[in-house]
Short mmCIF file of C-alpha atoms in Angstrom, two decimals:
data_model
loop_
_atom_site.label_atom_id
_atom_site.label_comp_id
_atom_site.label_asym_id
_atom_site.label_seq_id
_atom_site.Cartn_x
_atom_site.Cartn_y
_atom_site.Cartn_z
CA MET A 1 91.69 229.12 -26.07
CA LYS A 2 93.92 230.68 -28.17
CA ARG A 3 97.21 230.71 -26.99
CA HIS A 4 99.11 233.73 -27.19
CA ASN A 5 102.75 234.33 -26.35
CA LEU A 6 103.96 236.70 -23.55
CA LYS A 7 106.15 238.57 -25.96
CA ARG A 8 104.91 239.77 -29.24
CA GLY A 9 105.87 236.94 -31.87
CA CYS A 10 108.24 234.98 -29.65
CA LEU A 11 107.67 232.33 -27.02
CA ILE A 12 108.95 233.46 -23.44
CA LEU A 13 111.58 231.63 -22.08
CA PRO A 14 111.44 228.65 -24.98
CA LEU A 15 113.76 225.91 -23.51
CA LEU A 16 116.22 224.86 -25.61
CA SER A 17 115.75 220.90 -26.63
CA ALA A 18 119.15 220.00 -24.43
CA CYS A 19 120.44 220.80 -21.25
CA LEU A 20 119.88 224.73 -20.70
CA ILE A 21 122.41 227.22 -19.91
CA LEU A 22 124.22 226.84 -16.21
CA GLN A 23 122.70 223.15 -15.95
CA ALA A 24 125.86 221.67 -14.84
CA GLN A 25 125.30 223.48 -11.93
CA LEU A 26 122.09 221.09 -11.00
CA ARG A 27 122.66 217.39 -10.60
CA VAL A 28 119.42 216.72 -12.91
CA LYS A 29 119.13 218.29 -16.53
CA VAL A 30 115.86 220.23 -17.64
CA VAL A 31 115.22 219.06 -21.34
CA SER A 32 112.91 220.99 -23.73
CA GLU A 33 109.62 222.17 -23.28
CA LYS A 34 107.95 225.97 -23.28
CA ILE A 35 106.74 228.25 -21.02
CA GLU A 36 103.64 230.94 -22.93
CA GLN A 37 100.94 232.90 -22.03
CA SER A 38 97.53 231.33 -22.67
CA GLY A 39 94.79 234.10 -21.98
CA ASN A 40 95.51 234.81 -18.24
CA THR A 41 97.71 232.31 -17.49
CA VAL A 42 101.29 231.12 -17.62
CA GLU A 43 101.61 227.43 -18.63
CA VAL A 44 105.16 226.13 -17.51
CA ASP A 45 106.01 223.02 -19.10
CA LEU A 46 108.99 221.29 -18.28
CA ILE A 47 110.94 217.60 -18.10
CA PHE A 48 113.46 216.71 -15.31
CA ASP A 49 115.68 214.37 -16.74
CA ALA A 50 117.42 212.40 -13.89
CA SER A 51 118.91 209.71 -15.75
CA ALA A 52 122.42 211.18 -14.76
CA LEU A 53 121.45 211.30 -11.28
CA LYS A 54 123.11 209.28 -8.53
CA MET A 55 121.24 209.78 -4.95
CA LYS A 56 122.93 208.50 -1.51
CA SER A 57 120.62 206.14 0.27
CA VAL A 58 118.38 208.37 2.36
CA GLU A 59 118.81 211.46 0.19
CA SER A 60 116.04 213.90 -0.78
CA ILE A 61 116.62 216.50 -3.48
CA ILE A 62 114.23 219.65 -3.68
CA TYR A 63 114.01 221.50 -7.15
CA THR A 64 112.22 225.01 -7.15
CA PRO A 65 111.79 226.82 -10.55
CA ILE A 66 111.47 230.25 -9.85
CA LEU A 67 110.43 232.93 -12.37
CA ILE A 68 111.97 235.95 -11.71
CA SER A 69 112.18 239.81 -13.21
CA GLY A 70 114.01 242.46 -11.15
CA GLN A 71 112.54 242.70 -7.82
CA ASN A 72 109.82 240.48 -9.15
CA LYS A 73 109.70 237.02 -8.39
CA VAL A 74 107.64 233.81 -7.77
CA GLU A 75 108.45 230.59 -6.66
CA LEU A 76 106.67 227.72 -8.72
CA PRO A 77 105.38 224.46 -6.82
CA LYS A 78 108.86 221.98 -5.92
CA LEU A 79 109.53 218.86 -7.45
CA ILE A 80 110.92 216.41 -5.15
CA ILE A 81 112.89 213.19 -6.04
CA LYS A 82 113.53 210.70 -3.11
CA SER A 83 116.11 207.96 -2.65
CA LYS A 84 114.43 204.58 -2.70
CA LEU A 85 115.18 203.72 0.76
CA ARG A 86 114.19 207.28 1.72
CA TYR A 87 110.80 207.17 0.04
CA LYS A 88 110.01 203.91 2.01
CA LEU A 89 110.91 205.25 4.87
CA ASP A 90 108.49 208.29 4.46
CA VAL A 91 105.53 206.19 3.19
CA ARG A 92 105.67 203.96 6.46
CA GLU A 93 106.45 207.35 8.71
CA ARG A 94 102.78 208.47 6.83
CA ALA A 95 101.30 205.20 7.46
CA LEU A 96 101.93 205.37 11.11
CA ASN A 97 101.83 209.46 11.93
CA GLY A 98 100.29 210.97 9.35
CA THR A 99 103.59 212.99 8.27
CA PRO A 100 103.22 214.47 4.70
CA LEU A 101 105.11 212.44 2.21
CA GLU A 102 106.55 215.94 1.11
CA ALA A 103 108.09 216.23 4.28
CA VAL A 104 112.08 216.81 3.87
CA SER A 105 112.50 214.47 7.03
CA ASN A 106 110.19 213.21 9.56
CA TYR A 107 111.71 214.70 12.73
CA GLU A 108 113.06 218.36 11.67
CA VAL A 109 112.79 219.89 8.22
CA SER A 110 109.05 220.26 7.02
CA MET A 111 108.47 221.76 3.57
CA THR A 112 106.94 225.26 3.11
CA GLY A 113 104.80 226.65 -0.02
CA PRO A 114 103.19 224.31 -2.60
CA VAL A 115 104.61 221.13 -4.03
CA TYR A 116 104.14 219.80 -6.97
CA ALA A 117 105.40 216.22 -6.94
CA VAL A 118 107.11 213.52 -4.51
CA GLU A 119 108.81 211.00 -6.94
CA ARG A 120 110.62 208.17 -5.97
CA PHE A 121 113.79 207.73 -8.02
CA ASP A 122 113.94 205.22 -10.65
CA ARG A 123 116.38 205.25 -13.32
CA LYS A 124 114.30 203.52 -15.79
CA LYS A 125 111.56 206.16 -15.38
CA ALA A 126 114.16 209.25 -14.86
CA ARG A 127 112.27 211.62 -17.24
CA LEU A 128 109.79 213.54 -15.10
CA PRO A 129 107.20 215.63 -16.59
CA TYR A 130 106.60 219.23 -15.18
CA HIS A 131 103.37 221.50 -15.67
CA VAL A 132 101.92 224.34 -13.81
CA SER A 133 100.10 226.95 -14.64
CA ILE A 134 100.00 230.42 -12.40
CA PRO A 135 98.17 233.77 -13.22
CA TYR A 136 99.87 235.96 -15.67
CA ARG A 137 101.53 239.65 -14.34
CA ASN A 138 102.89 242.15 -17.04
CA TRP A 139 106.43 242.00 -15.16
CA MET A 140 106.72 238.03 -16.32
CA ALA A 141 107.21 238.92 -20.25
CA ASP A 142 110.94 239.96 -19.49
CA ALA A 143 111.26 237.24 -16.95
CA LYS A 144 113.69 234.68 -16.62
CA LEU A 145 113.49 231.18 -14.86
CA GLN A 146 116.22 230.16 -12.13
CA PHE A 147 116.03 226.59 -10.50
CA ARG A 148 117.00 226.18 -6.80
CA GLU A 149 118.26 222.77 -5.71
CA GLU A 150 118.87 221.64 -2.05
CA ALA A 151 119.70 218.71 -0.83
CA PHE A 152 119.09 216.38 2.59
CA GLY A 153 120.24 213.48 3.97
CA CYS A 154 118.80 211.63 7.09
CA CYS A 155 117.33 213.45 9.90
CA GLY A 156 116.96 216.46 7.29
CA VAL A 157 120.64 217.48 7.82
CA PRO A 158 121.28 219.41 4.67
CA GLN A 159 124.28 218.04 2.94
CA GLN A 160 124.85 220.36 0.13
CA GLN A 161 125.09 223.92 -0.62
CA LEU A 162 122.27 225.69 -2.24
CA VAL A 163 122.73 225.88 -5.84
CA MET A 164 120.80 228.29 -7.97
CA ALA A 165 121.01 227.80 -12.05
CA ASP A 166 119.66 230.62 -14.45
CA VAL A 167 118.18 229.85 -17.31
CA SER A 168 118.26 232.71 -19.92
CA ALA A 169 116.04 233.16 -23.18
CA GLY A 170 116.27 232.03 -26.83
CA LYS A 171 115.02 230.24 -29.77
CA GLN A 172 114.26 226.84 -29.63
CA VAL A 173 117.29 224.69 -31.90
CA VAL A 174 115.39 223.38 -34.65
CA ILE A 175 117.36 220.72 -37.09
CA ASN A 176 116.81 218.62 -39.41
CA PRO A 177 119.66 215.76 -38.89
CA GLN A 178 120.82 213.14 -40.86
CA PHE A 179 122.50 209.84 -39.59
CA ARG A 180 124.15 206.82 -41.37
CA TYR A 181 123.41 203.78 -39.13
CA LEU A 182 125.82 200.67 -38.08
CA ALA A 183 125.10 197.22 -38.97
CA PRO A 184 125.63 194.95 -36.06
CA GLU A 185 127.58 191.72 -36.04
CA LYS A 186 125.04 188.63 -36.64
CA GLU A 187 124.70 186.30 -33.29
CA GLN A 188 126.24 183.04 -34.31
CA GLU A 189 123.74 181.41 -31.56
CA LYS A 190 120.94 183.35 -29.62
CA ILE A 191 121.71 182.13 -26.08
CA ARG A 192 119.35 183.55 -23.42
CA TYR A 193 117.87 182.34 -20.07
CA GLU A 194 115.59 182.62 -17.43
CA ILE A 195 115.87 182.91 -13.76
CA GLY A 196 113.49 182.15 -11.23
CA GLU A 197 113.95 182.55 -7.34
CA ALA A 198 112.00 179.68 -4.88
CA TYR A 199 111.89 181.43 -1.54
CA LEU A 200 111.61 177.65 -0.22
CA ASP A 201 111.24 177.29 3.26
CA PHE A 202 113.47 174.77 4.91
CA PRO A 203 113.47 173.67 8.46
CA GLN A 204 117.10 174.57 10.27
CA GLY A 205 119.68 172.66 9.11
CA GLN A 206 117.37 170.52 6.85
CA SER A 207 117.40 170.24 2.77
CA THR A 208 114.68 167.97 2.04
CA ILE A 209 112.22 170.20 0.08
CA LEU A 210 108.66 169.94 1.55
CA PRO A 211 105.94 171.16 -0.77
CA ASP A 212 103.10 171.15 2.00
CA PHE A 213 105.69 173.25 3.97
CA ARG A 214 104.07 176.82 4.65
CA ASN A 215 104.10 178.77 1.39
CA ASN A 216 106.46 176.34 -0.56
CA ARG A 217 103.72 174.63 -2.74
CA ASN A 218 103.34 178.32 -4.44
CA GLU A 219 107.27 178.99 -4.75
CA LEU A 220 107.38 175.57 -6.48
CA ASP A 221 104.54 176.48 -8.99
CA LYS A 222 106.32 179.38 -9.58
CA ILE A 223 109.54 177.65 -10.61
CA ASN A 224 107.62 174.74 -12.51
CA GLN A 225 105.73 177.32 -14.44
CA MET A 226 108.92 179.14 -15.83
CA ILE A 227 110.13 175.69 -16.74
CA VAL A 228 107.10 174.59 -18.79
CA ILE A 229 107.07 177.84 -20.43
CA VAL A 230 110.26 177.38 -21.67
CA ALA A 231 110.30 173.70 -22.20
CA THR A 232 107.52 173.97 -24.40
CA ASP A 233 108.11 176.91 -26.46
CA PRO A 234 108.95 175.55 -29.96
CA ASP A 235 110.99 178.14 -31.08
CA VAL A 236 113.97 177.62 -28.48
CA LYS A 237 115.77 174.27 -27.39
CA VAL A 238 116.65 174.19 -23.59
CA THR A 239 120.52 173.69 -23.41
CA GLY A 240 120.71 173.43 -19.45
CA VAL A 241 119.10 173.75 -16.00
CA GLU A 242 121.16 175.14 -12.87
CA MET A 243 119.54 174.92 -9.52
CA ARG A 244 121.68 177.18 -7.03
CA GLY A 245 121.44 176.57 -3.10
CA TYR A 246 121.66 179.29 -0.49
CA ALA A 247 121.53 179.08 3.28
CA SER A 248 121.66 181.43 6.06
CA PRO A 249 124.40 182.67 8.10
CA GLU A 250 123.66 181.02 11.12
CA GLY A 251 126.47 178.38 11.94
CA SER A 252 129.95 177.70 10.60
CA GLN A 253 130.73 178.94 6.73
CA GLN A 254 131.30 175.35 5.40
CA LEU A 255 128.70 173.83 7.09
CA ASN A 256 126.08 176.29 4.92
CA TYR A 257 128.18 175.68 1.94
CA GLU A 258 127.16 171.75 2.27
CA LEU A 259 123.82 172.41 3.64
CA SER A 260 122.70 174.81 0.35
CA PHE A 261 124.79 172.36 -2.19
CA LYS A 262 122.41 169.57 -0.68
CA ARG A 263 119.00 172.10 -1.07
CA ALA A 264 119.95 172.68 -4.40
CA GLN A 265 120.76 169.22 -5.35
CA ALA A 266 117.19 168.33 -3.89
CA MET A 267 115.68 170.77 -6.52
CA ARG A 268 117.13 168.93 -8.91
CA GLU A 269 115.98 166.28 -8.31
CA TYR A 270 112.48 167.26 -7.90
CA PHE A 271 112.22 169.20 -10.95
CA ALA A 272 114.11 166.39 -12.69
CA GLN A 273 111.54 164.00 -11.93
CA MET A 274 108.74 165.86 -13.31
CA SER A 275 109.77 167.87 -15.85
CA ARG A 276 109.92 167.10 -19.65
CA ILE A 277 113.32 168.22 -20.09
CA PRO A 278 115.98 165.38 -20.10
CA SER A 279 117.57 165.08 -16.79
CA GLY A 280 121.08 164.92 -18.00
CA LEU A 281 120.60 169.06 -18.16
CA PHE A 282 119.84 169.49 -14.89
CA ARG A 283 122.95 171.15 -12.72
CA THR A 284 123.80 172.03 -8.96
CA GLY A 285 125.56 175.00 -7.90
CA VAL A 286 126.26 176.52 -4.51
CA GLY A 287 125.76 179.80 -3.43
CA GLY A 288 126.79 179.41 0.09
CA GLU A 289 125.39 181.63 2.72
CA ASP A 290 123.91 184.72 1.29
CA TRP A 291 125.35 187.87 2.81
CA ASP A 292 124.64 189.96 -0.12
CA GLY A 293 121.14 189.31 0.34
CA LEU A 294 120.61 189.84 4.22
CA LYS A 295 122.51 193.15 3.29
CA ARG A 296 119.58 193.99 0.94
CA MET A 297 117.11 193.32 3.48
CA VAL A 298 118.67 195.20 6.34
CA GLN A 299 119.25 198.25 4.10
CA ASP A 300 116.54 198.27 2.00
CA VAL A 301 113.21 196.71 3.97
CA TYR A 302 113.75 196.28 7.54
CA TYR A 303 114.72 199.85 7.81
CA MET A 304 113.43 199.68 11.44
CA LEU A 305 115.87 197.11 12.52
CA PRO A 306 117.85 198.44 15.73
CA ARG A 307 121.20 199.47 14.92
CA LYS A 308 121.15 198.85 11.29
CA TRP A 309 123.79 200.99 10.71
CA ASP A 310 126.26 199.23 13.04
CA VAL A 311 124.97 195.74 11.10
CA LEU A 312 125.46 197.24 7.77
CA SER A 313 128.98 198.35 8.69
CA ILE A 314 130.03 194.59 9.94
CA ILE A 315 128.84 193.21 6.80
CA GLU A 316 130.83 195.67 4.79
CA ARG A 317 133.85 195.74 6.50
CA GLU A 318 134.57 192.31 8.07
CA TYR A 319 135.69 189.61 5.49
CA ASP A 320 135.70 186.34 7.39
CA PRO A 321 131.91 185.04 7.40
CA ASP A 322 132.08 183.54 10.54
CA LYS A 323 133.33 186.69 12.59
CA ARG A 324 130.88 188.73 10.59
CA GLU A 325 128.02 187.10 12.09
CA ALA A 326 130.14 186.81 15.65
CA GLN A 327 130.42 190.34 15.72
CA ILE A 328 126.88 190.92 14.66
CA LYS A 329 125.71 188.75 17.71
CA LYS A 330 127.26 191.39 20.03
CA VAL A 331 125.39 194.26 18.58
CA GLY A 332 123.15 196.12 20.74
CA GLY A 333 123.24 193.47 23.41
CA GLY A 334 122.16 190.85 20.27
CA VAL A 335 118.84 192.65 20.02
CA PRO A 336 119.06 193.37 15.95
CA TYR A 337 120.67 189.72 15.91
CA LYS A 338 117.77 188.14 17.48
CA GLN A 339 115.31 190.09 14.98
CA ILE A 340 117.25 189.09 12.23
CA TYR A 341 117.25 185.18 13.29
CA ARG A 342 113.53 185.48 13.63
CA GLU A 343 112.66 187.59 10.66
CA LEU A 344 115.29 187.71 7.74
CA TYR A 345 117.36 184.33 8.01
CA PRO A 346 114.52 182.13 7.10
CA LYS A 347 114.18 184.00 4.04
CA LEU A 348 117.87 183.72 2.79
CA ARG A 349 117.13 179.82 2.31
CA ARG A 350 116.26 179.33 -1.04
CA VAL A 351 117.33 177.74 -4.37
CA ASP A 352 117.66 180.20 -7.68
CA CYS A 353 116.59 178.17 -11.24
CA GLN A 354 118.48 179.16 -14.23
CA ILE A 355 117.38 177.86 -17.28
CA ASN A 356 119.30 178.40 -20.38
CA TYR A 357 118.21 178.10 -24.03
CA VAL A 358 118.86 179.03 -27.58
CA VAL A 359 116.39 180.53 -30.04
CA ARG A 360 116.24 179.49 -33.63
CA ASP A 361 116.34 182.22 -36.39
CA PHE A 362 113.26 184.31 -37.29
CA THR A 363 112.37 185.75 -40.61
CA LEU A 364 111.42 189.15 -41.11
CA GLU A 365 107.75 188.35 -40.70
CA GLU A 366 108.29 186.45 -37.62
CA GLY A 367 110.68 188.66 -36.12
CA LYS A 368 107.71 192.14 -36.60
CA ARG A 369 105.89 189.80 -34.49
CA HIS A 370 108.24 189.00 -32.06
CA ILE A 371 109.50 192.51 -31.52
CA LYS A 372 105.83 193.23 -29.91
CA GLU A 373 105.60 190.16 -28.14
CA ARG A 374 108.53 188.57 -27.00
CA PRO A 375 111.72 191.01 -27.75
CA LYS A 376 113.89 189.11 -26.02
CA LEU A 377 114.15 186.57 -28.26
CA LEU A 378 115.35 188.30 -31.18
CA SER A 379 119.22 188.88 -32.18
CA GLN A 380 120.48 192.75 -32.31
CA ASP A 381 120.87 191.74 -36.26
CA GLU A 382 117.27 190.74 -36.51
CA MET A 383 116.15 194.20 -34.94
CA TYR A 384 118.68 196.13 -37.50
CA GLN A 385 116.58 194.56 -40.35
CA ILE A 386 113.21 194.96 -38.99
CA ALA A 387 114.16 198.54 -38.62
CA ARG A 388 115.43 198.54 -42.46
CA THR A 389 111.99 197.50 -43.64
CA TYR A 390 110.87 201.10 -42.66
CA PRO A 391 111.67 204.22 -44.05
CA GLU A 392 114.62 205.44 -42.08
CA GLY A 393 113.69 208.30 -39.44
CA SER A 394 110.10 207.11 -39.50
CA ARG A 395 108.91 206.35 -36.12
CA GLU A 396 108.58 202.58 -36.56
CA PHE A 397 112.46 203.12 -37.91
CA ASN A 398 113.44 204.78 -34.79
CA GLU A 399 111.14 202.98 -32.49
CA THR A 400 112.83 199.36 -33.59
CA LEU A 401 116.61 200.69 -32.94
CA ILE A 402 115.52 202.28 -29.36
CA THR A 403 113.94 198.67 -28.38
CA ALA A 404 117.16 197.06 -29.75
CA ARG A 405 119.52 199.40 -27.40
CA LYS A 406 117.06 198.68 -24.54
CA HIS A 407 117.67 194.87 -24.92
CA PHE A 408 121.24 195.02 -25.49
CA PRO A 409 122.23 198.07 -23.53
CA ASN A 410 126.29 197.04 -23.41
CA ASN A 411 126.55 197.04 -26.89
CA ASP A 412 128.51 199.93 -28.61
CA ILE A 413 126.50 199.56 -32.15
CA ALA A 414 123.22 199.30 -30.29
CA ASN A 415 124.05 202.51 -28.00
CA LEU A 416 124.83 204.39 -30.81
CA ASN A 417 122.07 203.42 -33.45
CA GLY A 418 119.69 203.81 -30.37
CA ALA A 419 121.29 207.37 -29.78
CA ALA A 420 120.66 208.60 -33.32
CA ALA A 421 116.90 207.23 -33.32
CA ALA A 422 116.58 209.12 -30.18
CA LEU A 423 117.84 212.36 -31.91
CA ALA A 424 115.63 211.80 -34.80
CA GLU A 425 112.57 211.72 -32.17
CA GLY A 426 113.62 214.74 -30.35
CA ASP A 427 114.74 213.01 -27.19
CA VAL A 428 117.93 214.73 -26.49
CA GLY A 429 118.15 213.61 -22.90
CA LEU A 430 118.01 209.74 -24.39
CA ALA A 431 120.35 210.33 -26.86
CA HIS A 432 122.84 211.71 -24.24
CA GLU A 433 122.12 208.67 -21.77
CA TYR A 434 123.16 206.29 -24.78
CA MET A 435 126.09 208.25 -26.27
CA GLU A 436 127.73 208.25 -22.79
CA LYS A 437 127.28 203.99 -22.84
CA VAL A 438 129.39 204.02 -26.15
CA GLN A 439 132.87 202.91 -25.37
CA ALA A 440 134.79 201.18 -28.05
CA ILE A 441 133.59 202.98 -31.34
CA ASP A 442 135.75 205.23 -33.13
CA SER A 443 134.02 206.16 -36.45
CA PRO A 444 132.76 208.94 -38.75
CA GLU A 445 129.31 207.84 -37.66
CA TYR A 446 130.01 208.10 -33.89
CA ASP A 447 131.49 211.69 -34.68
CA ASN A 448 128.40 212.65 -36.66
CA CYS A 449 126.04 211.65 -33.94
CA LEU A 450 127.91 213.43 -31.25
CA GLY A 451 128.12 216.34 -33.89
CA VAL A 452 124.28 216.67 -33.75
CA LEU A 453 123.82 215.78 -29.94
CA TYR A 454 126.44 218.84 -29.43
CA ILE A 455 124.37 221.10 -31.57
CA TYR A 456 120.97 220.38 -29.72
CA GLU A 457 123.46 221.23 -26.65
CA GLY A 458 124.35 224.25 -27.69
CA ARG A 459 127.93 223.43 -27.86
CA TYR A 460 128.77 224.64 -31.69
CA ASP A 461 132.34 224.84 -31.26
CA GLU A 462 132.71 220.73 -30.27
CA ALA A 463 130.02 220.27 -32.81
CA GLU A 464 131.73 221.83 -35.52
CA MET A 465 134.83 219.81 -34.97
CA CYS A 466 133.16 216.30 -34.64
CA LEU A 467 131.25 216.96 -37.91
CA LYS A 468 134.31 218.37 -39.79
CA LYS A 469 136.33 215.15 -38.88
CA ALA A 470 133.10 212.76 -40.12
CA GLN A 471 133.23 214.77 -43.29
CA ALA A 472 136.43 214.45 -43.67
CA ALA A 473 136.01 210.70 -43.32
CA GLY A 474 133.46 210.68 -46.39
CA LEU A 475 130.38 210.68 -44.58
CA ASN A 476 127.79 213.00 -46.54
CA GLU A 477 125.53 212.75 -43.95
CA ALA A 478 127.60 214.82 -41.76
CA ALA A 479 128.34 217.63 -45.31
CA HIS A 480 124.32 217.96 -44.41
CA ASN A 481 124.68 218.94 -40.57
CA LEU A 482 127.41 221.06 -40.89
CA ARG A 483 124.94 223.10 -43.40
CA GLU A 484 122.62 222.82 -40.36
CA LEU A 485 124.85 224.13 -38.27
CA VAL A 486 125.71 227.32 -39.82
CA ARG A 487 121.84 228.06 -40.22
CA VAL A 488 121.39 227.24 -36.51
CA ARG A 489 124.37 229.75 -35.87
CA ARG A 490 123.20 232.20 -37.87
CA GLU A 491 119.18 231.97 -36.48
CA GLN A 492 120.93 231.33 -32.53
CA PRO A 493 124.23 233.03 -31.69
CA ARG A 494 125.60 231.39 -28.91
CA ARG A 495 124.68 232.59 -25.58
#
């Protein structure tokens, strides 16, 4: 079916390819897509970008898009984002009692109106597409879009004032930016590592590895497979294998320290005898009592533990481990501790294995093969050299630099090059995320990239300042982008 615009010659509310007007009021960003008429319906395409969202442990946030014109309005289906723990709790409640997953709370507040999706918050998958079709009405030709944001905490208690954000109509920003990319430093030695966790079952107070005890065989095979894969890889050289033991907190801290060391030592001897890696490369480390692991399990997994928040409070505030355990024993007449002792402590008795290795340098052709199969083995410089074999700005070029950023997320050059590649792909939300990670680069390339980002975000004065600074430093790409800025300002005045 041929698509027709709601207004002659233009889209209704074509959203900017970056954050929309008044988006600072919302905790998520709404990035580009469009709203337009298709026959007798209106197609609404949005992307919610939650990459910068910070959520409390049991929080739910509801976003309701509202199409409004004068006294006429229609609420679109709601997008609900739930914290990981909130989502787990509600999934369990649905399984036990049939409570709808879209309920804000299992107890007090339940949703009214249609729900588009219920999303479990995951920063790695923070871009949430939204597409709905609604019947077209004549009043929609002059409509604007609003967003309502509502946040709820434990038991459905509102924890944030209602936030409304308007979105005004405007033309989509379309530019043809140019960038200059920075060459990363060459790694003198490509040092890498793999970590495996063996949740071995040790009888209380013992450190002897029993392969046929409970699930130990599967756990040992998991570690052995990791060691074999690395040890037999012709592209790497193993430099060390460290076994680090952990103990559950019952008993004294000193006793558990010694016990965790003995368990790691037993693990080292077990694998040193059966591995092709020289025994001299195996080392022993001590993790002691795994209070961090206990805290994670109480908070994220064992959500039905009685008096769990009292237990977590003690773990947080009491520094002395022995006093900490003694206080937990007293909570709720000892009922929570009995469950912790029975169900959680056995899961803390484990040994972690970290195998360290160095990777040889690759040729360009080898690198192109490995970047698709095993990108972790490549250096940032090798990825950059691979990118340069493609036309600058091509999909392959951009994807290679974005891959480099994913594997070197704390490197300034990787973040800056990745941001420029994301902008070249039109992914403003991703570029914004990468630019925020750049800490110590003060260069015309940085100013130029930031200026382009500001153009997309409608921050024209700031864009001009950045681009002029880059131009004054001799960056020709900035001069081109300044001309693009002049054109954008002429075609779309600042709102």
